Amino acid sequence: MSSFDLIDTQPGFIVITKSAGVSFHSQEGEPGLVPQVEEALGLAKLYPVHRLDKMTSGLLLLARDPESAERINLEFRHRRVEKHYLALSDRKPSKKQGLVSGDMEKGRRGSWKLLKTQLNPARTRFFSFSVKPGLRLFVLKPTTGRSHQLRVMMKSLGAPIIGDNRYYPGGSEVETDRGYLHAYALSFEFSGQRYCYQSLPTQGALFVSDQVKQQLATIGAPAALPWPVAE
């Protein structure tokens, strides 16, 4: 499977879907995702404006020039970029929907932990849905963008992501073929126009199962869920 698929090309940016298991950063002499995209598309230089963890698949926005990168980065800094993710867990969360908010602190061996303090909190809203006994689908809407934010948030709910070897102590009872986190929808404004993208996951037996597909069809567009209007 390719490391990415091209979704859209615009004068100032491109949108791709990253494959699960592909590292964003270069590792051990192997080129990271961005150099792979540049080479495959014959582009001299692309400018990342956000990132996805290695285990995470889905929509990724890359600017085509420094000016566009700065304009898109400004949208991210002012929290005007709307992102929705999908996650699967085989454990019931401590609450079925709501807000998870707290400061994040780096712990041992590169892992992060969620604190109860609210000095500069990471914030994620979520809804969860029962797919079948022992499997829940989560729609996540982060309003901040911290390292491992969604993975730590899921662990804090008592529902770590299936296949997340770092934040699922002891591992899932479900047989895993990937980490089940996917960047599902992306919406932002650029040059006075609103761009909205949505991409179903195509990797992982659970993500492509009929039960999950049916649940996603029932949910519809994630932006249409009853999220609070004001943060």
PDB file of C-alpha atoms in Angstrom:
ATOM      1  CA  MET A   1       0.000   0.000   0.000  1.00  0.00           C
ATOM      2  CA  SER A   2       1.175   3.514  -0.821  1.00  0.00           C
ATOM      3  CA  SER A   3       2.195   5.813   2.022  1.00  0.00           C
ATOM      4  CA  PHE A   4      -0.471   8.318   0.930  1.00  0.00           C
ATOM      5  CA  ASP A   5      -3.257   9.128  -1.516  1.00  0.00           C
ATOM      6  CA  LEU A   6      -3.744  12.534  -3.093  1.00  0.00           C
ATOM      7  CA  ILE A   7      -7.171  14.026  -2.335  1.00  0.00           C
ATOM      8  CA  ASP A   8      -6.977  17.566  -3.733  1.00  0.00           C
ATOM      9  CA  THR A   9      -4.534  20.034  -5.259  1.00  0.00           C
ATOM     10  CA  GLN A  10      -4.984  23.792  -4.929  1.00  0.00           C
ATOM     11  CA  PRO A  11      -2.635  26.684  -5.801  1.00  0.00           C
ATOM     12  CA  GLY A  12      -1.593  27.144  -2.152  1.00  0.00           C
ATOM     13  CA  PHE A  13      -1.890  23.653  -0.697  1.00  0.00           C
ATOM     14  CA  ILE A  14      -2.523  19.970  -1.260  1.00  0.00           C
ATOM     15  CA  VAL A  15      -4.594  17.548   0.807  1.00  0.00           C
ATOM     16  CA  ILE A  16      -3.600  13.899   1.152  1.00  0.00           C
ATOM     17  CA  THR A  17      -4.654  10.914   3.202  1.00  0.00           C
ATOM     18  CA  LYS A  18      -1.744   9.405   5.108  1.00  0.00           C
ATOM     19  CA  SER A  19      -1.596   5.636   5.485  1.00  0.00           C
ATOM     20  CA  ALA A  20      -1.413   4.065   8.938  1.00  0.00           C
ATOM     21  CA  GLY A  21       2.072   2.992  10.012  1.00  0.00           C
ATOM     22  CA  VAL A  22       3.849   5.660   7.965  1.00  0.00           C
ATOM     23  CA  SER A  23       6.175   7.909   9.948  1.00  0.00           C
ATOM     24  CA  PHE A  24       5.777  11.634   9.441  1.00  0.00           C
ATOM     25  CA  HIS A  25       9.445  12.177  10.296  1.00  0.00           C
ATOM     26  CA  SER A  26      12.493  10.632   8.660  1.00  0.00           C
ATOM     27  CA  GLN A  27      13.804   7.685  10.671  1.00  0.00           C
ATOM     28  CA  GLU A  28      17.004   5.637  10.416  1.00  0.00           C
ATOM     29  CA  GLY A  29      17.815   6.948   6.966  1.00  0.00           C
ATOM     30  CA  GLU A  30      14.299   6.386   5.658  1.00  0.00           C
ATOM     31  CA  PRO A  31      12.582   9.503   4.301  1.00  0.00           C
ATOM     32  CA  GLY A  32       9.547  10.754   6.184  1.00  0.00           C
ATOM     33  CA  LEU A  33       6.137  11.342   4.696  1.00  0.00           C
ATOM     34  CA  VAL A  34       6.685  14.837   3.270  1.00  0.00           C
ATOM     35  CA  PRO A  35       9.790  13.936   1.191  1.00  0.00           C
ATOM     36  CA  GLN A  36       7.895  10.896  -0.108  1.00  0.00           C
ATOM     37  CA  VAL A  37       4.989  13.095  -1.198  1.00  0.00           C
ATOM     38  CA  GLU A  38       7.328  15.632  -2.803  1.00  0.00           C
ATOM     39  CA  GLU A  39       9.079  12.935  -4.808  1.00  0.00           C
ATOM     40  CA  ALA A  40       5.906  11.127  -5.845  1.00  0.00           C
ATOM     41  CA  LEU A  41       4.183  14.325  -7.016  1.00  0.00           C
ATOM     42  CA  GLY A  42       7.276  15.964  -8.498  1.00  0.00           C
ATOM     43  CA  LEU A  43       7.063  18.965  -6.173  1.00  0.00           C
ATOM     44  CA  ALA A  44      10.212  20.756  -5.094  1.00  0.00           C
ATOM     45  CA  LYS A  45       9.069  21.718  -1.598  1.00  0.00           C
ATOM     46  CA  LEU A  46       6.055  21.218   0.644  1.00  0.00           C
ATOM     47  CA  TYR A  47       5.468  22.838   4.031  1.00  0.00           C
ATOM     48  CA  PRO A  48       3.752  20.847   6.806  1.00  0.00           C
ATOM     49  CA  VAL A  49       1.260  22.849   8.877  1.00  0.00           C
ATOM     50  CA  HIS A  50       0.158  20.005  11.162  1.00  0.00           C
ATOM     51  CA  ARG A  51       1.172  16.402  11.773  1.00  0.00           C
ATOM     52  CA  LEU A  52      -0.203  12.920  12.369  1.00  0.00           C
ATOM     53  CA  ASP A  53       1.312  10.229  14.565  1.00  0.00           C
ATOM     54  CA  LYS A  54       2.761   7.162  12.861  1.00  0.00           C
ATOM     55  CA  MET A  55      -0.204   4.965  13.795  1.00  0.00           C
ATOM     56  CA  THR A  56      -2.772   7.569  12.673  1.00  0.00           C
ATOM     57  CA  SER A  57      -4.207   7.561   9.173  1.00  0.00           C
ATOM     58  CA  GLY A  58      -6.259  10.179   7.386  1.00  0.00           C
ATOM     59  CA  LEU A  59      -6.416  13.728   6.126  1.00  0.00           C
ATOM     60  CA  LEU A  60      -3.314  15.884   6.131  1.00  0.00           C
ATOM     61  CA  LEU A  61      -2.858  19.406   4.787  1.00  0.00           C
ATOM     62  CA  LEU A  62       0.459  20.499   3.250  1.00  0.00           C
ATOM     63  CA  ALA A  63       1.197  24.046   2.060  1.00  0.00           C
ATOM     64  CA  ARG A  64       2.930  24.598  -1.287  1.00  0.00           C
ATOM     65  CA  ASP A  65       4.828  27.799  -0.436  1.00  0.00           C
ATOM     66  CA  PRO A  66       5.970  29.728   2.656  1.00  0.00           C
ATOM     67  CA  GLU A  67       3.283  32.420   2.339  1.00  0.00           C
ATOM     68  CA  SER A  68       0.484  29.855   2.188  1.00  0.00           C
ATOM     69  CA  ALA A  69       2.032  27.978   5.109  1.00  0.00           C
ATOM     70  CA  GLU A  70       2.016  31.133   7.233  1.00  0.00           C
ATOM     71  CA  ARG A  71      -1.600  31.897   6.351  1.00  0.00           C
ATOM     72  CA  ILE A  72      -2.712  28.348   7.202  1.00  0.00           C
ATOM     73  CA  ASN A  73      -0.640  28.321  10.390  1.00  0.00           C
ATOM     74  CA  LEU A  74      -2.456  31.492  11.424  1.00  0.00           C
ATOM     75  CA  GLU A  75      -5.782  29.672  10.987  1.00  0.00           C
ATOM     76  CA  PHE A  76      -4.502  26.884  13.239  1.00  0.00           C
ATOM     77  CA  ARG A  77      -3.206  29.322  15.862  1.00  0.00           C
ATOM     78  CA  HIS A  78      -6.581  31.066  16.015  1.00  0.00           C
ATOM     79  CA  ARG A  79      -8.347  27.666  16.185  1.00  0.00           C
ATOM     80  CA  ARG A  80     -10.311  28.289  13.003  1.00  0.00           C
ATOM     81  CA  VAL A  81      -9.391  24.906  11.508  1.00  0.00           C
ATOM     82  CA  GLU A  82     -12.009  22.297  12.317  1.00  0.00           C
ATOM     83  CA  LYS A  83     -10.797  18.704  12.632  1.00  0.00           C
ATOM     84  CA  HIS A  84     -12.701  15.526  13.424  1.00  0.00           C
ATOM     85  CA  TYR A  85     -11.120  12.151  14.138  1.00  0.00           C
ATOM     86  CA  LEU A  86     -12.428   8.611  14.486  1.00  0.00           C
ATOM     87  CA  ALA A  87     -11.202   6.160  17.114  1.00  0.00           C
ATOM     88  CA  LEU A  88     -12.183   2.677  18.227  1.00  0.00           C
ATOM     89  CA  SER A  89     -11.953   1.204  21.700  1.00  0.00           C
ATOM     90  CA  ASP A  90     -13.046  -2.105  23.193  1.00  0.00           C
ATOM     91  CA  ARG A  91     -13.639  -0.534  26.612  1.00  0.00           C
ATOM     92  CA  LYS A  92     -16.521   1.569  27.864  1.00  0.00           C
ATOM     93  CA  PRO A  93     -15.585   5.200  28.564  1.00  0.00           C
ATOM     94  CA  SER A  94     -16.191   6.858  31.913  1.00  0.00           C
ATOM     95  CA  LYS A  95     -18.711   9.078  30.102  1.00  0.00           C
ATOM     96  CA  LYS A  96     -20.284   8.640  26.676  1.00  0.00           C
ATOM     97  CA  GLN A  97     -19.872  12.229  25.458  1.00  0.00           C
ATOM     98  CA  GLY A  98     -18.528  15.545  26.637  1.00  0.00           C
ATOM     99  CA  LEU A  99     -15.293  17.448  27.086  1.00  0.00           C
ATOM    100  CA  VAL A 100     -11.883  16.266  28.224  1.00  0.00           C
ATOM    101  CA  SER A 101      -9.669  19.157  29.309  1.00  0.00           C
ATOM    102  CA  GLY A 102      -6.379  19.376  31.190  1.00  0.00           C
ATOM    103  CA  ASP A 103      -2.746  20.343  30.993  1.00  0.00           C
ATOM    104  CA  MET A 104      -0.398  17.785  29.475  1.00  0.00           C
ATOM    105  CA  GLU A 105       2.951  16.793  30.901  1.00  0.00           C
ATOM    106  CA  LYS A 106       5.633  14.656  29.318  1.00  0.00           C
ATOM    107  CA  GLY A 107       6.437  11.559  31.317  1.00  0.00           C
ATOM    108  CA  ARG A 108       8.914   8.746  30.972  1.00  0.00           C
ATOM    109  CA  ARG A 109       9.930   7.202  27.647  1.00  0.00           C
ATOM    110  CA  GLY A 110       8.218   9.836  25.544  1.00  0.00           C
ATOM    111  CA  SER A 111       4.689   9.285  26.815  1.00  0.00           C
ATOM    112  CA  TRP A 112       2.421  12.134  27.866  1.00  0.00           C
ATOM    113  CA  LYS A 113      -0.093  12.313  30.695  1.00  0.00           C
ATOM    114  CA  LEU A 114      -3.173  14.414  31.301  1.00  0.00           C
ATOM    115  CA  LEU A 115      -3.222  16.576  34.435  1.00  0.00           C
ATOM    116  CA  LYS A 116      -6.162  17.999  36.364  1.00  0.00           C
ATOM    117  CA  THR A 117      -4.745  21.521  36.164  1.00  0.00           C
ATOM    118  CA  GLN A 118      -6.087  23.990  33.594  1.00  0.00           C
ATOM    119  CA  LEU A 119      -3.231  26.466  33.073  1.00  0.00           C
ATOM    120  CA  ASN A 120      -2.906  25.828  29.327  1.00  0.00           C
ATOM    121  CA  PRO A 121      -5.165  22.849  28.780  1.00  0.00           C
ATOM    122  CA  ALA A 122      -5.501  20.465  25.871  1.00  0.00           C
ATOM    123  CA  ARG A 123      -9.200  20.316  25.016  1.00  0.00           C
ATOM    124  CA  THR A 124     -11.126  17.640  23.137  1.00  0.00           C
ATOM    125  CA  ARG A 125     -14.861  17.195  22.747  1.00  0.00           C
ATOM    126  CA  PHE A 126     -16.239  13.782  21.835  1.00  0.00           C
ATOM    127  CA  PHE A 127     -19.242  11.602  21.170  1.00  0.00           C
ATOM    128  CA  SER A 128     -19.171   7.811  21.433  1.00  0.00           C
ATOM    129  CA  PHE A 129     -21.450   5.204  19.884  1.00  0.00           C
ATOM    130  CA  SER A 130     -21.895   1.486  20.488  1.00  0.00           C
ATOM    131  CA  VAL A 131     -20.986  -0.489  17.362  1.00  0.00           C
ATOM    132  CA  LYS A 132     -21.488  -3.934  18.893  1.00  0.00           C
ATOM    133  CA  PRO A 133     -20.785  -5.549  22.267  1.00  0.00           C
ATOM    134  CA  GLY A 134     -17.145  -4.832  23.097  1.00  0.00           C
ATOM    135  CA  LEU A 135     -16.624  -2.153  20.439  1.00  0.00           C
ATOM    136  CA  ARG A 136     -17.287   1.604  20.599  1.00  0.00           C
ATOM    137  CA  LEU A 137     -16.760   4.251  17.933  1.00  0.00           C
ATOM    138  CA  PHE A 138     -15.621   7.703  19.027  1.00  0.00           C
ATOM    139  CA  VAL A 139     -15.885  10.951  17.059  1.00  0.00           C
ATOM    140  CA  LEU A 140     -13.272  13.333  18.460  1.00  0.00           C
ATOM    141  CA  LYS A 141     -13.067  17.095  17.973  1.00  0.00           C
ATOM    142  CA  PRO A 142      -9.843  18.584  19.338  1.00  0.00           C
ATOM    143  CA  THR A 143      -9.761  22.359  19.741  1.00  0.00           C
ATOM    144  CA  THR A 144      -6.056  22.332  20.583  1.00  0.00           C
ATOM    145  CA  GLY A 145      -3.246  20.429  18.904  1.00  0.00           C
ATOM    146  CA  ARG A 146      -0.851  18.810  21.374  1.00  0.00           C
ATOM    147  CA  SER A 147       1.398  15.806  20.878  1.00  0.00           C
ATOM    148  CA  HIS A 148      -0.513  12.560  21.538  1.00  0.00           C
ATOM    149  CA  GLN A 149      -3.511  14.622  22.698  1.00  0.00           C
ATOM    150  CA  LEU A 150      -6.238  12.295  21.435  1.00  0.00           C
ATOM    151  CA  ARG A 151      -4.462   9.129  22.491  1.00  0.00           C
ATOM    152  CA  VAL A 152      -3.920  10.453  26.030  1.00  0.00           C
ATOM    153  CA  MET A 153      -7.500  11.742  26.179  1.00  0.00           C
ATOM    154  CA  MET A 154      -8.877   8.319  25.250  1.00  0.00           C
ATOM    155  CA  LYS A 155      -6.748   6.658  27.920  1.00  0.00           C
ATOM    156  CA  SER A 156      -7.992   9.188  30.490  1.00  0.00           C
ATOM    157  CA  LEU A 157     -11.585   8.124  29.700  1.00  0.00           C
ATOM    158  CA  GLY A 158     -10.696   4.531  30.472  1.00  0.00           C
ATOM    159  CA  ALA A 159     -11.131   3.674  26.793  1.00  0.00           C
ATOM    160  CA  PRO A 160      -7.663   3.543  25.215  1.00  0.00           C
ATOM    161  CA  ILE A 161      -7.494   3.196  21.456  1.00  0.00           C
ATOM    162  CA  ILE A 162      -7.325  -0.328  20.079  1.00  0.00           C
ATOM    163  CA  GLY A 163      -3.823  -0.995  18.770  1.00  0.00           C
ATOM    164  CA  ASP A 164      -2.194   1.914  20.605  1.00  0.00           C
ATOM    165  CA  ASN A 165       0.820   0.136  22.041  1.00  0.00           C
ATOM    166  CA  ARG A 166       1.977   3.191  24.007  1.00  0.00           C
ATOM    167  CA  TYR A 167      -1.218   4.132  25.814  1.00  0.00           C
ATOM    168  CA  TYR A 168      -3.074   0.828  26.110  1.00  0.00           C
ATOM    169  CA  PRO A 169      -1.587  -0.930  29.156  1.00  0.00           C
ATOM    170  CA  GLY A 170      -1.433  -4.641  28.496  1.00  0.00           C
ATOM    171  CA  GLY A 171      -2.976  -4.255  25.060  1.00  0.00           C
ATOM    172  CA  SER A 172      -6.459  -4.810  23.713  1.00  0.00           C
ATOM    173  CA  GLU A 173      -8.233  -8.151  23.890  1.00  0.00           C
ATOM    174  CA  VAL A 174      -9.264  -7.535  20.290  1.00  0.00           C
ATOM    175  CA  GLU A 175      -6.798  -8.769  17.674  1.00  0.00           C
ATOM    176  CA  THR A 176      -5.253  -5.651  16.180  1.00  0.00           C
ATOM    177  CA  ASP A 177      -3.821  -4.906  12.766  1.00  0.00           C
ATOM    178  CA  ARG A 178      -3.237  -1.169  13.307  1.00  0.00           C
ATOM    179  CA  GLY A 179      -3.740   1.681  15.757  1.00  0.00           C
ATOM    180  CA  TYR A 180      -7.379   2.692  15.333  1.00  0.00           C
ATOM    181  CA  LEU A 181      -7.163   6.475  15.046  1.00  0.00           C
ATOM    182  CA  HIS A 182      -8.114   8.239  11.799  1.00  0.00           C
ATOM    183  CA  ALA A 183      -8.222  11.912  10.772  1.00  0.00           C
ATOM    184  CA  TYR A 184     -11.700  11.840   9.277  1.00  0.00           C
ATOM    185  CA  ALA A 185     -12.739  15.405   8.403  1.00  0.00           C
ATOM    186  CA  LEU A 186     -10.942  18.710   7.877  1.00  0.00           C
ATOM    187  CA  SER A 187     -12.429  22.153   7.295  1.00  0.00           C
ATOM    188  CA  PHE A 188     -10.672  25.520   6.968  1.00  0.00           C
ATOM    189  CA  GLU A 189     -10.736  28.841   5.143  1.00  0.00           C
ATOM    190  CA  PHE A 190      -8.131  29.861   2.578  1.00  0.00           C
ATOM    191  CA  SER A 191      -8.179  32.925   0.290  1.00  0.00           C
ATOM    192  CA  GLY A 192     -11.757  33.700   1.223  1.00  0.00           C
ATOM    193  CA  GLN A 193     -13.061  30.230   0.423  1.00  0.00           C
ATOM    194  CA  ARG A 194     -14.120  27.465   2.792  1.00  0.00           C
ATOM    195  CA  TYR A 195     -12.679  24.021   2.052  1.00  0.00           C
ATOM    196  CA  CYS A 196     -14.197  20.891   3.599  1.00  0.00           C
ATOM    197  CA  TYR A 197     -12.826  17.372   3.221  1.00  0.00           C
ATOM    198  CA  GLN A 198     -13.965  14.026   4.575  1.00  0.00           C
ATOM    199  CA  SER A 199     -12.260  10.667   4.062  1.00  0.00           C
ATOM    200  CA  LEU A 200     -13.377   7.267   5.327  1.00  0.00           C
ATOM    201  CA  PRO A 201     -10.667   4.977   6.715  1.00  0.00           C
ATOM    202  CA  THR A 202      -9.599   2.276   4.264  1.00  0.00           C
ATOM    203  CA  GLN A 203      -7.145   0.354   6.478  1.00  0.00           C
ATOM    204  CA  GLY A 204      -7.902  -1.921   9.402  1.00  0.00           C
ATOM    205  CA  ALA A 205     -10.385  -4.775   9.537  1.00  0.00           C
ATOM    206  CA  LEU A 206     -12.451  -3.052  12.243  1.00  0.00           C
ATOM    207  CA  PHE A 207     -12.612   0.317  10.473  1.00  0.00           C
ATOM    208  CA  VAL A 208     -13.794  -1.255   7.199  1.00  0.00           C
ATOM    209  CA  SER A 209     -16.245  -3.639   8.856  1.00  0.00           C
ATOM    210  CA  ASP A 210     -19.914  -3.384   7.897  1.00  0.00           C
ATOM    211  CA  GLN A 211     -20.879  -2.486  11.489  1.00  0.00           C
ATOM    212  CA  VAL A 212     -18.549   0.536  11.629  1.00  0.00           C
ATOM    213  CA  LYS A 213     -19.524   1.660   8.132  1.00  0.00           C
ATOM    214  CA  GLN A 214     -23.185   1.454   9.068  1.00  0.00           C
ATOM    215  CA  GLN A 215     -22.608   3.469  12.244  1.00  0.00           C
ATOM    216  CA  LEU A 216     -20.728   6.156  10.309  1.00  0.00           C
ATOM    217  CA  ALA A 217     -23.543   6.354   7.771  1.00  0.00           C
ATOM    218  CA  THR A 218     -26.015   6.804  10.632  1.00  0.00           C
ATOM    219  CA  ILE A 219     -23.906   9.564  12.196  1.00  0.00           C
ATOM    220  CA  GLY A 220     -23.520  11.447   8.930  1.00  0.00           C
ATOM    221  CA  ALA A 221     -21.226  14.480   8.660  1.00  0.00           C
ATOM    222  CA  PRO A 222     -19.330  14.840  11.965  1.00  0.00           C
ATOM    223  CA  ALA A 223     -19.693  18.625  11.911  1.00  0.00           C
ATOM    224  CA  ALA A 224     -23.482  18.164  12.107  1.00  0.00           C
ATOM    225  CA  LEU A 225     -23.302  16.466  15.521  1.00  0.00           C
ATOM    226  CA  PRO A 226     -24.607  18.671  18.371  1.00  0.00           C
ATOM    227  CA  TRP A 227     -21.261  20.166  19.388  1.00  0.00           C
ATOM    228  CA  PRO A 228     -21.430  23.212  21.680  1.00  0.00           C
ATOM    229  CA  VAL A 229     -21.529  26.412  19.644  1.00  0.00           C
ATOM    230  CA  ALA A 230     -19.061  28.307  21.830  1.00  0.00           C
ATOM    231  CA  GLU A 231     -15.868  27.085  23.445  1.00  0.00           C
TER     232      GLU A 231
END
